[in-house]
């Protein structure tokens, strides 16, 4: 049966409206949610300390009152729950806003050797299951929101929507669909034998050459559900081509992509390593730069002039070097990783000193998922202060997403995305590698050592 496009559109819109009004699904699962439209659960979280807005607002003993998926109130001290409310005891813990990772790939397992074997075995459906597992691991690590910057576009959209409905566990996803790239560029199916390359390219709409074609590619990503546009301005470490890390797109191609994204209300982010690629993307009006390996004073001035963010992703380089030493990466990738390793730390230190706005990102999927918190120590190692590193994963990332009104800080009216750790992470950022408690939109996903007391019925 053919459903008319009009009828389908109306049905989709009804579904979207329903998803927005649906309360967070209780821990008892979707089945319970279907039986009775119970009142939104109320949870009293007694917290030892709260980094409500990291670096700006810190509170001592506090009770955070969560109604449904929203933070309703913050009260001083440990307040006894109202009748019918749950109590979550985090009196010995530091509570922070849920962390945000601006650069992950749920469709990549971060195990390159296994991926090469999987290529001949796995269908798209298997890839979806891998993405689901990666999403769960990421949420358990304390990341309640991510940007997925490239994967199977329809699969990642389905996962995004399933998580938003509360049907499956995972962080809120802001998805890029596929990364837009020029032919033979970082996003092409480089280094594969003909049949595999053809299979990889089949159905892809993300390769483009020339400004008009790049407008088409951007619109194709939006058509497939992209909420943010990602393009490869320069060569990349992970692609199996000895094409260097220089600028790969023309100024006209970049401008066409960014202007088209903006026209559709989407932000645009550029994968860029080499200085020329970074500078050209900044001049073309990009909203953020991923990786940013070669940054000098001129580049810093451009960042400051445009207000664009840098998303450093140092964990990715560490992962590629580690995999290279284990013989898991092709020679072309290892050579580029080594080239980056020589300069990247100085570049990021220079950017931080120069006042470039920084948002947290790991490029998880290059390495394995669920160790996102290791990026914090890599950031502080180049001179970013612990509090700035935490702000990069909360307030700053939320601002870059355009969602600072909902996430990134703990305040009445915002989404109840909360995590807890033992001890103050400003004294030791590695505490964020061991997130104990995770709540997303009012639903507890990880309790750690916390005690949860349910109301008597
Ligand atoms: Zn990436």
CSV table of C-alpha atoms and ligand atoms in Angstrom, one decimal:
chain,number,residue,atom,x,y,z
A,1,UNK,CA,0.0,0.0,0.0
A,2,UNK,CA,1.2,3.5,-0.8
A,3,UNK,CA,0.7,6.1,1.8
A,4,UNK,CA,0.3,9.6,0.3
A,5,UNK,CA,3.1,12.0,1.3
A,6,UNK,CA,0.5,14.4,2.8
A,7,UNK,CA,-1.1,11.8,5.0
A,8,UNK,CA,2.3,10.6,6.1
A,9,UNK,CA,3.4,14.1,6.9
A,10,UNK,CA,0.4,14.7,9.1
A,11,UNK,CA,0.9,11.4,10.9
A,12,UNK,CA,4.6,12.3,11.5
A,13,UNK,CA,3.7,15.7,12.9
A,14,UNK,CA,1.1,14.1,15.3
A,15,UNK,CA,3.8,11.7,16.4
A,16,UNK,CA,6.3,14.6,17.1
A,17,UNK,CA,3.7,16.5,19.1
A,18,UNK,CA,2.9,13.4,21.1
A,19,UNK,CA,6.6,12.8,21.8
A,20,UNK,CA,7.0,16.4,23.1
A,21,UNK,CA,4.1,16.1,25.5
A,22,UNK,CA,5.0,12.7,26.8
A,23,UNK,CA,6.3,12.6,30.4
A,24,UNK,CA,9.6,10.9,31.1
A,25,UNK,CA,9.0,7.1,31.2
A,26,UNK,CA,9.3,5.8,34.8
A,27,UNK,CA,12.0,3.3,35.6
A,28,UNK,CA,9.4,0.5,35.7
A,29,UNK,CA,9.4,0.7,31.9
A,30,UNK,CA,7.2,1.6,29.0
A,31,UNK,CA,4.6,-1.1,29.9
A,32,UNK,CA,3.8,0.6,33.2
A,33,UNK,CA,3.6,4.0,31.4
A,34,UNK,CA,0.9,2.6,29.1
A,35,UNK,CA,-1.4,1.3,31.9
A,36,UNK,CA,-2.4,4.6,33.6
A,37,UNK,CA,-1.5,8.2,33.0
A,38,UNK,CA,0.0,8.6,36.5
A,39,UNK,CA,1.1,12.0,37.7
A,40,UNK,CA,4.7,12.8,36.9
A,41,UNK,CA,7.0,11.3,39.5
A,42,UNK,CA,8.5,13.7,42.0
A,43,UNK,CA,12.1,13.1,43.2
A,44,UNK,CA,14.0,14.9,46.0
A,45,UNK,CA,17.7,14.7,45.5
A,46,UNK,CA,19.7,15.5,48.6
A,47,UNK,CA,23.1,16.6,47.4
A,48,UNK,CA,26.3,17.2,49.4
A,49,UNK,CA,27.4,19.9,47.0
A,50,UNK,CA,26.1,21.2,43.7
A,51,UNK,CA,28.2,22.7,40.8
A,52,UNK,CA,25.0,24.3,39.5
A,53,UNK,CA,26.8,26.4,37.0
A,54,UNK,CA,30.4,25.2,37.0
A,55,UNK,CA,32.8,28.0,37.9
A,56,UNK,CA,30.0,30.5,38.6
A,57,UNK,CA,27.4,29.0,41.0
A,58,UNK,CA,28.5,26.4,43.6
A,59,UNK,CA,26.2,25.4,46.4
A,60,UNK,CA,26.7,23.4,49.6
A,61,UNK,CA,24.2,20.9,50.9
A,62,UNK,CA,21.1,21.3,48.7
A,63,UNK,CA,17.9,19.5,47.8
A,64,UNK,CA,17.1,19.4,44.1
A,65,UNK,CA,13.4,18.8,43.5
A,66,UNK,CA,12.7,17.2,40.2
A,67,UNK,CA,9.1,17.0,38.8
A,68,UNK,CA,8.8,14.7,35.8
A,69,UNK,CA,11.7,15.6,33.5
A,70,UNK,CA,12.3,19.1,34.9
A,71,UNK,CA,14.2,20.7,37.7
A,72,UNK,CA,11.5,22.4,39.8
A,73,UNK,CA,13.4,23.9,42.7
A,74,UNK,CA,16.7,24.1,44.5
A,75,UNK,CA,16.4,24.4,48.3
A,76,UNK,CA,19.2,24.9,50.9
A,77,UNK,CA,20.0,21.9,53.1
A,78,UNK,CA,18.5,18.5,53.1
A,79,UNK,CA,14.7,18.8,52.8
A,80,UNK,CA,12.3,16.0,53.7
A,81,UNK,CA,10.4,14.8,50.7
A,82,UNK,CA,6.7,15.7,50.3
A,83,UNK,CA,4.2,12.9,50.5
A,84,UNK,CA,4.4,10.6,47.5
A,85,UNK,CA,7.9,11.8,46.5
A,86,UNK,CA,11.0,9.7,46.1
A,87,UNK,CA,14.2,10.4,48.0
A,88,UNK,CA,17.6,10.1,46.4
A,89,UNK,CA,20.5,10.3,48.9
A,90,UNK,CA,23.6,11.9,47.4
A,91,UNK,CA,24.6,13.6,50.6
A,92,UNK,CA,28.2,12.5,50.3
A,93,UNK,CA,28.4,13.4,46.6
A,94,UNK,CA,29.1,16.3,44.3
A,95,UNK,CA,26.3,16.9,41.8
A,96,UNK,CA,26.8,18.5,38.4
A,97,UNK,CA,24.8,19.1,35.2
A,98,UNK,CA,24.8,16.1,32.9
A,99,UNK,CA,27.9,16.2,30.7
A,100,UNK,CA,27.8,17.0,27.0
A,101,UNK,CA,30.1,15.5,24.3
A,102,UNK,CA,30.0,17.5,21.1
A,103,UNK,CA,31.7,14.8,19.0
A,104,UNK,CA,30.9,11.1,18.9
A,105,UNK,CA,30.2,8.4,16.3
A,106,UNK,CA,27.7,5.9,17.7
A,107,UNK,CA,27.9,3.9,14.4
A,108,UNK,CA,31.6,3.2,14.9
A,109,UNK,CA,32.7,0.8,17.6
A,110,UNK,CA,36.2,2.3,17.9
A,111,UNK,CA,37.8,-1.1,17.2
A,112,UNK,CA,39.3,-0.8,13.7
A,113,UNK,CA,40.4,-4.4,13.2
A,114,UNK,CA,37.1,-5.7,14.2
A,115,UNK,CA,35.4,-3.2,11.9
A,116,UNK,CA,37.4,-4.5,9.0
A,117,UNK,CA,36.1,-8.0,9.7
A,118,UNK,CA,32.6,-6.8,10.4
A,119,UNK,CA,32.5,-5.1,7.0
A,120,UNK,CA,31.9,-8.4,5.2
A,121,UNK,CA,29.5,-9.7,7.9
A,122,UNK,CA,27.4,-7.0,9.3
A,123,UNK,CA,24.2,-5.5,7.9
A,124,UNK,CA,22.9,-2.1,8.7
A,125,UNK,CA,20.6,-3.6,11.3
A,126,UNK,CA,23.7,-5.0,13.1
A,127,UNK,CA,25.2,-1.5,12.9
A,128,UNK,CA,22.1,-0.1,14.6
A,129,UNK,CA,22.6,-2.5,17.5
A,130,UNK,CA,26.2,-1.4,17.9
A,131,UNK,CA,25.0,2.2,17.9
A,132,UNK,CA,22.5,1.4,20.6
A,133,UNK,CA,25.2,-0.2,22.8
A,134,UNK,CA,27.5,2.8,22.3
A,135,UNK,CA,24.7,5.1,23.3
A,136,UNK,CA,24.1,3.2,26.6
A,137,UNK,CA,27.8,3.2,27.5
A,138,UNK,CA,28.0,6.9,26.9
A,139,UNK,CA,25.0,7.7,29.1
A,140,UNK,CA,26.5,5.4,31.8
A,141,UNK,CA,29.7,7.5,31.6
A,142,UNK,CA,27.7,10.6,32.6
A,143,UNK,CA,27.1,12.1,29.2
A,144,UNK,CA,23.4,13.0,28.9
A,145,UNK,CA,23.7,14.8,25.5
A,146,UNK,CA,25.9,14.2,22.5
A,147,UNK,CA,26.4,15.4,19.0
A,148,UNK,CA,26.7,12.5,16.7
A,149,UNK,CA,28.9,13.8,13.9
A,150,UNK,CA,28.6,11.1,11.3
A,151,UNK,CA,27.1,7.7,10.8
A,152,UNK,CA,24.2,5.9,9.1
A,153,UNK,CA,21.9,8.9,8.8
A,154,UNK,CA,18.5,7.1,9.0
A,155,UNK,CA,19.7,4.8,11.8
A,156,UNK,CA,21.0,7.5,13.9
A,157,UNK,CA,17.8,9.5,13.5
A,158,UNK,CA,15.8,6.4,14.6
A,159,UNK,CA,18.0,6.0,17.6
A,160,UNK,CA,17.7,9.8,18.4
A,161,UNK,CA,13.9,9.6,18.3
A,162,UNK,CA,13.7,6.3,20.3
A,163,UNK,CA,15.8,7.8,23.1
A,164,UNK,CA,13.8,11.0,23.0
A,165,UNK,CA,10.6,9.0,23.5
A,166,UNK,CA,12.1,7.1,26.4
A,167,UNK,CA,11.9,3.7,24.5
A,168,UNK,CA,15.6,3.0,24.8
A,169,UNK,CA,18.4,4.2,27.1
A,170,UNK,CA,20.9,6.7,25.8
A,171,UNK,CA,21.9,10.4,25.8
A,172,UNK,CA,19.9,13.1,23.9
A,173,UNK,CA,21.4,13.0,20.3
A,174,UNK,CA,21.9,16.0,18.1
A,175,UNK,CA,22.7,14.2,14.8
A,176,UNK,CA,24.6,15.3,11.7
A,177,UNK,CA,23.6,12.4,9.5
A,178,UNK,CA,26.6,11.8,7.2
A,179,UNK,CA,29.7,14.0,7.1
A,180,UNK,CA,29.8,16.0,3.8
A,181,UNK,CA,33.1,15.5,2.0
A,182,UNK,CA,34.6,16.0,-1.5
A,183,UNK,CA,35.5,13.0,-3.6
A,184,UNK,CA,38.6,11.3,-2.3
A,185,UNK,CA,38.3,13.6,0.7
A,186,UNK,CA,38.2,12.6,4.4
A,187,UNK,CA,34.7,11.3,4.1
A,188,UNK,CA,35.0,9.2,1.0
A,189,UNK,CA,35.4,5.4,1.0
A,190,UNK,CA,39.2,5.5,0.6
A,191,UNK,CA,41.4,2.5,0.6
A,192,UNK,CA,38.8,-0.1,0.1
A,193,UNK,CA,38.7,-2.6,-2.8
A,194,UNK,CA,36.3,-1.7,-5.6
A,195,UNK,CA,33.3,-3.7,-4.5
A,196,UNK,CA,33.5,-2.6,-0.9
A,197,UNK,CA,34.1,1.1,-1.9
A,198,UNK,CA,31.0,0.9,-4.1
A,199,UNK,CA,29.0,-0.7,-1.4
A,200,UNK,CA,30.2,2.0,1.1
A,201,UNK,CA,29.3,4.8,-1.3
A,202,UNK,CA,26.0,3.2,-2.4
A,203,UNK,CA,23.1,5.4,-1.3
A,204,UNK,CA,25.4,8.0,0.2
A,205,UNK,CA,24.4,11.6,-0.7
A,206,UNK,CA,27.2,13.2,1.3
A,207,UNK,CA,29.9,13.4,-1.4
A,208,UNK,CA,29.9,16.7,-3.3
A,209,UNK,CA,32.1,18.6,-5.7
A,210,UNK,CA,31.5,22.3,-6.4
A,211,UNK,CA,29.3,24.8,-4.6
A,212,UNK,CA,26.0,23.8,-6.2
A,213,UNK,CA,26.6,20.1,-5.5
A,214,UNK,CA,27.6,20.9,-1.9
A,215,UNK,CA,24.3,22.8,-1.4
A,216,UNK,CA,22.5,19.7,-2.6
A,217,UNK,CA,24.5,17.5,-0.2
A,218,UNK,CA,23.6,19.7,2.7
A,219,UNK,CA,20.0,19.7,1.8
A,220,UNK,CA,20.1,15.9,1.5
A,221,UNK,CA,21.4,15.6,5.0
A,222,UNK,CA,18.7,17.8,6.3
A,223,UNK,CA,16.1,15.8,4.4
A,224,UNK,CA,17.4,12.7,6.1
A,225,UNK,CA,16.9,14.3,9.5
A,226,UNK,CA,20.2,16.1,10.3
A,227,UNK,CA,20.0,18.6,13.1
A,228,UNK,CA,23.5,19.9,12.6
A,229,UNK,CA,25.7,19.8,9.5
A,230,UNK,CA,29.2,18.4,9.5
A,231,UNK,CA,31.7,18.7,6.7
A,232,UNK,CA,35.3,17.8,6.1
A,233,UNK,CA,37.2,21.0,5.4
A,234,UNK,CA,40.6,19.3,5.5
A,235,UNK,CA,42.1,15.8,5.3
A,236,UNK,CA,41.7,13.5,8.3
A,237,UNK,CA,43.7,11.1,10.4
A,238,UNK,CA,41.3,8.2,10.2
A,239,UNK,CA,40.8,8.1,6.4
A,240,UNK,CA,43.0,5.6,4.6
A,241,UNK,CA,44.5,7.9,2.0
A,242,UNK,CA,47.9,9.6,1.9
A,243,UNK,CA,46.2,12.9,1.2
A,244,UNK,CA,47.7,14.9,4.1
A,245,UNK,CA,45.8,17.1,6.5
A,246,UNK,CA,45.5,20.2,4.3
A,247,UNK,CA,42.5,22.0,3.0
A,248,UNK,CA,40.3,19.8,0.8
A,249,UNK,CA,37.3,21.9,0.1
A,250,UNK,CA,37.2,25.2,-1.8
A,251,UNK,CA,36.1,28.4,-0.1
A,252,UNK,CA,33.0,28.4,-2.3
A,253,UNK,CA,32.1,24.8,-1.3
A,254,UNK,CA,32.4,25.6,2.4
A,255,UNK,CA,30.4,28.8,2.1
A,256,UNK,CA,27.7,26.9,0.2
A,257,UNK,CA,27.4,24.3,2.9
A,258,UNK,CA,27.4,26.7,5.8
A,259,UNK,CA,24.9,29.2,4.3
A,260,UNK,CA,22.6,26.3,3.4
A,261,UNK,CA,22.8,24.9,6.9
A,262,UNK,CA,22.0,28.3,8.4
A,263,UNK,CA,19.1,28.9,6.0
A,264,UNK,CA,17.5,25.7,7.4
A,265,UNK,CA,18.2,26.8,11.0
A,266,UNK,CA,21.1,24.3,11.5
A,267,UNK,CA,24.6,25.0,12.8
A,268,UNK,CA,27.5,23.9,10.7
A,269,UNK,CA,30.7,22.3,12.1
A,270,UNK,CA,33.9,21.7,10.2
A,271,UNK,CA,36.3,18.8,10.6
A,272,UNK,CA,39.6,20.6,10.1
A,273,UNK,CA,43.2,19.9,11.0
A,274,UNK,CA,45.5,22.0,8.8
A,275,UNK,CA,45.6,25.7,9.3
A,276,UNK,CA,44.4,26.6,5.8
A,277,UNK,CA,41.3,24.4,6.2
A,278,UNK,CA,40.5,25.8,9.7
A,279,UNK,CA,41.0,29.5,8.6
A,280,UNK,CA,38.9,29.0,5.5
A,281,UNK,CA,36.0,27.4,7.4
A,282,UNK,CA,36.2,30.2,10.0
A,283,UNK,CA,36.1,32.9,7.3
A,284,UNK,CA,33.2,31.1,5.6
A,285,UNK,CA,31.2,31.5,8.9
A,286,UNK,CA,31.4,28.0,10.5
A,287,UNK,CA,30.0,27.6,14.0
A,288,UNK,CA,32.7,25.3,15.3
A,289,UNK,CA,35.9,23.5,14.3
A,290,UNK,CA,36.5,19.9,15.2
A,291,UNK,CA,40.1,18.8,16.1
A,292,UNK,CA,41.9,22.1,15.2
A,293,UNK,CA,45.3,20.6,15.2
A,294,UNK,CA,47.4,23.4,13.6
A,295,UNK,CA,46.4,26.7,15.3
A,296,UNK,CA,48.6,29.9,15.2
A,297,UNK,CA,47.9,33.5,16.3
A,298,UNK,CA,46.2,34.4,13.1
A,299,UNK,CA,43.8,31.5,13.5
A,300,UNK,CA,43.1,32.5,17.1
A,301,UNK,CA,42.3,36.0,16.0
A,302,UNK,CA,39.8,34.5,13.5
A,303,UNK,CA,38.2,32.3,16.2
A,304,UNK,CA,37.8,35.4,18.4
A,305,UNK,CA,36.4,37.6,15.6
A,306,UNK,CA,33.8,35.0,14.6
A,307,UNK,CA,33.0,33.6,18.0
A,308,UNK,CA,33.3,30.1,16.7
A,309,UNK,CA,34.1,27.2,19.1
A,310,UNK,CA,37.0,24.8,19.1
A,311,UNK,CA,36.2,21.2,19.9
A,312,UNK,CA,39.6,19.7,20.6
A,313,UNK,CA,39.0,15.8,20.6
A,314,UNK,CA,42.4,15.0,22.1
A,315,UNK,CA,41.2,11.5,23.1
A,316,UNK,CA,40.9,10.6,19.4
A,317,UNK,CA,44.6,11.2,18.6
A,318,UNK,CA,45.6,9.2,21.7
A,319,UNK,CA,43.3,6.4,20.5
A,320,UNK,CA,44.8,6.4,16.9
A,321,UNK,CA,48.3,6.3,18.2
A,322,UNK,CA,47.5,3.5,20.6
A,323,UNK,CA,45.8,1.5,17.7
A,324,UNK,CA,48.7,2.3,15.4
A,325,UNK,CA,51.2,0.8,17.9
A,326,UNK,CA,49.0,-2.3,18.0
A,327,UNK,CA,49.1,-2.5,14.2
A,328,UNK,CA,45.4,-1.9,14.0
A,329,UNK,CA,45.6,1.2,11.8
A,330,UNK,CA,46.8,1.4,8.1
A,331,UNK,CA,50.2,3.2,7.6
A,332,UNK,CA,48.5,6.3,6.0
A,333,UNK,CA,46.5,6.9,9.2
A,334,UNK,CA,49.4,6.4,11.5
A,335,UNK,CA,51.6,8.8,9.6
A,336,UNK,CA,49.0,11.5,9.8
A,337,UNK,CA,48.4,10.8,13.6
A,338,UNK,CA,52.1,11.3,14.2
A,339,UNK,CA,52.1,14.5,12.3
A,340,UNK,CA,49.2,15.8,14.4
A,341,UNK,CA,50.8,14.5,17.7
A,342,UNK,CA,53.8,16.8,17.1
A,343,UNK,CA,51.8,20.0,17.2
A,344,UNK,CA,48.4,19.4,18.6
A,345,UNK,CA,49.1,20.0,22.3
A,346,UNK,CA,50.8,23.3,21.6
A,347,UNK,CA,48.0,24.3,19.3
A,348,UNK,CA,45.3,23.7,22.0
A,349,UNK,CA,47.4,25.3,24.7
A,350,UNK,CA,47.8,28.4,22.5
A,351,UNK,CA,44.0,28.4,21.7
A,352,UNK,CA,43.1,28.2,25.4
A,353,UNK,CA,45.6,31.0,26.4
A,354,UNK,CA,44.3,33.1,23.5
A,355,UNK,CA,40.7,33.0,24.7
A,356,UNK,CA,39.2,30.7,22.1
A,357,UNK,CA,35.8,29.4,23.2
A,358,UNK,CA,36.2,25.7,23.8
A,359,UNK,CA,33.5,23.0,23.8
A,360,UNK,CA,34.2,19.4,25.0
A,361,UNK,CA,34.4,16.6,22.4
A,362,UNK,CA,36.1,13.2,22.2
A,363,UNK,CA,35.4,11.8,18.8
A,364,UNK,CA,34.5,8.5,20.5
A,365,UNK,CA,34.0,5.9,17.9
A,366,UNK,CA,37.6,6.5,16.8
A,367,UNK,CA,38.5,4.9,20.1
A,368,UNK,CA,36.0,2.9,22.2
A,369,UNK,CA,32.8,4.3,23.7
A,370,UNK,CA,32.3,5.0,27.4
A,371,UNK,CA,35.7,6.5,28.3
A,372,UNK,CA,34.7,10.0,27.3
A,373,UNK,CA,35.6,11.4,30.7
A,374,UNK,CA,39.3,10.7,29.9
A,375,UNK,CA,39.3,13.9,27.7
A,376,UNK,CA,39.1,16.1,30.9
A,377,UNK,CA,42.7,15.1,32.0
A,378,UNK,CA,44.0,15.6,28.4
A,379,UNK,CA,42.5,19.1,28.4
A,380,UNK,CA,44.0,20.1,31.8
A,381,UNK,CA,47.4,18.7,30.6
A,382,UNK,CA,47.6,21.4,28.0
A,383,UNK,CA,46.8,24.1,30.5
A,384,UNK,CA,43.0,24.4,30.3
A,385,UNK,CA,41.9,24.9,34.0
A,386,UNK,CA,39.8,22.1,35.5
A,387,UNK,CA,36.8,24.5,35.8
A,388,UNK,CA,37.1,25.6,32.2
A,389,UNK,CA,37.3,21.9,31.1
A,390,UNK,CA,34.1,21.2,33.1
A,391,UNK,CA,32.4,24.4,31.7
A,392,UNK,CA,33.4,23.2,28.1
A,393,UNK,CA,31.3,20.0,28.8
A,394,UNK,CA,28.4,21.8,30.3
A,395,UNK,CA,27.6,25.5,29.9
A,396,UNK,CA,29.8,26.1,26.8
A,397,UNK,CA,28.6,22.9,24.9
A,398,UNK,CA,25.0,23.8,25.7
A,399,UNK,CA,25.6,27.3,24.3
A,400,UNK,CA,27.2,25.9,21.1
A,401,UNK,CA,24.2,23.6,20.7
A,402,UNK,CA,21.8,26.5,21.1
A,403,UNK,CA,20.2,24.7,24.1
A,404,UNK,CA,21.6,26.6,27.1
A,405,UNK,CA,18.0,27.4,28.1
A,406,UNK,CA,17.4,23.6,28.7
A,407,UNK,CA,20.7,22.0,29.6
A,408,UNK,CA,24.3,22.6,30.8
A,409,UNK,CA,23.4,24.0,34.2
A,410,UNK,CA,21.2,23.1,37.2
A,411,UNK,CA,18.4,25.7,37.7
A,412,UNK,CA,14.6,25.7,38.0
A,413,UNK,CA,12.9,25.1,34.7
A,414,UNK,CA,15.8,23.2,33.1
A,415,UNK,CA,15.9,19.6,32.1
A,416,UNK,CA,16.7,17.3,35.0
A,417,UNK,CA,20.0,16.0,33.5
A,418,UNK,CA,22.2,15.4,36.5
A,419,UNK,CA,25.3,13.4,37.4
A,420,UNK,CA,27.1,12.8,40.7
A,421,UNK,CA,30.7,11.9,41.6
A,422,UNK,CA,32.6,11.3,44.8
A,423,UNK,CA,34.6,14.4,45.7
A,424,UNK,CA,35.0,17.8,44.0
A,425,UNK,CA,36.0,17.3,40.3
A,426,UNK,CA,37.5,20.8,40.3
A,427,UNK,CA,40.2,19.4,42.6
A,428,UNK,CA,40.7,16.4,40.4
A,429,UNK,CA,39.1,16.2,36.9
A,430,UNK,CA,39.8,12.4,36.7
A,431,UNK,CA,36.9,12.0,39.1
A,432,UNK,CA,34.7,12.6,36.0
A,433,UNK,CA,36.0,9.3,34.7
A,434,UNK,CA,34.0,7.5,37.4
A,435,UNK,CA,30.5,9.0,37.3
A,436,UNK,CA,28.4,7.2,39.8
A,437,UNK,CA,24.9,8.6,39.4
A,438,UNK,CA,23.2,9.5,36.1
A,439,UNK,CA,19.7,11.0,35.7
A,440,UNK,CA,18.4,12.1,32.3
A,441,UNK,CA,15.2,14.1,32.0
A,442,UNK,CA,14.2,13.0,35.5
A,443,UNK,CA,14.8,9.3,34.9
A,444,UNK,CA,17.5,7.5,37.0
A,445,UNK,CA,19.8,5.5,34.7
A,446,UNK,CA,22.6,4.8,37.1
A,447,UNK,CA,22.3,4.9,40.9
A,448,UNK,CA,25.9,4.0,41.9
A,449,UNK,CA,26.2,3.9,45.6
A,450,UNK,CA,23.2,6.3,46.1
A,451,UNK,CA,20.2,5.2,48.2
A,452,UNK,CA,16.8,5.6,46.6
A,453,UNK,CA,13.8,5.5,48.9
A,454,UNK,CA,10.4,5.1,47.2
A,455,UNK,CA,7.3,6.5,48.7
A,456,UNK,CA,5.0,4.1,50.7
A,457,UNK,CA,1.9,3.1,48.7
B,1,LIG,ZN1,34.8,12.5,14.1
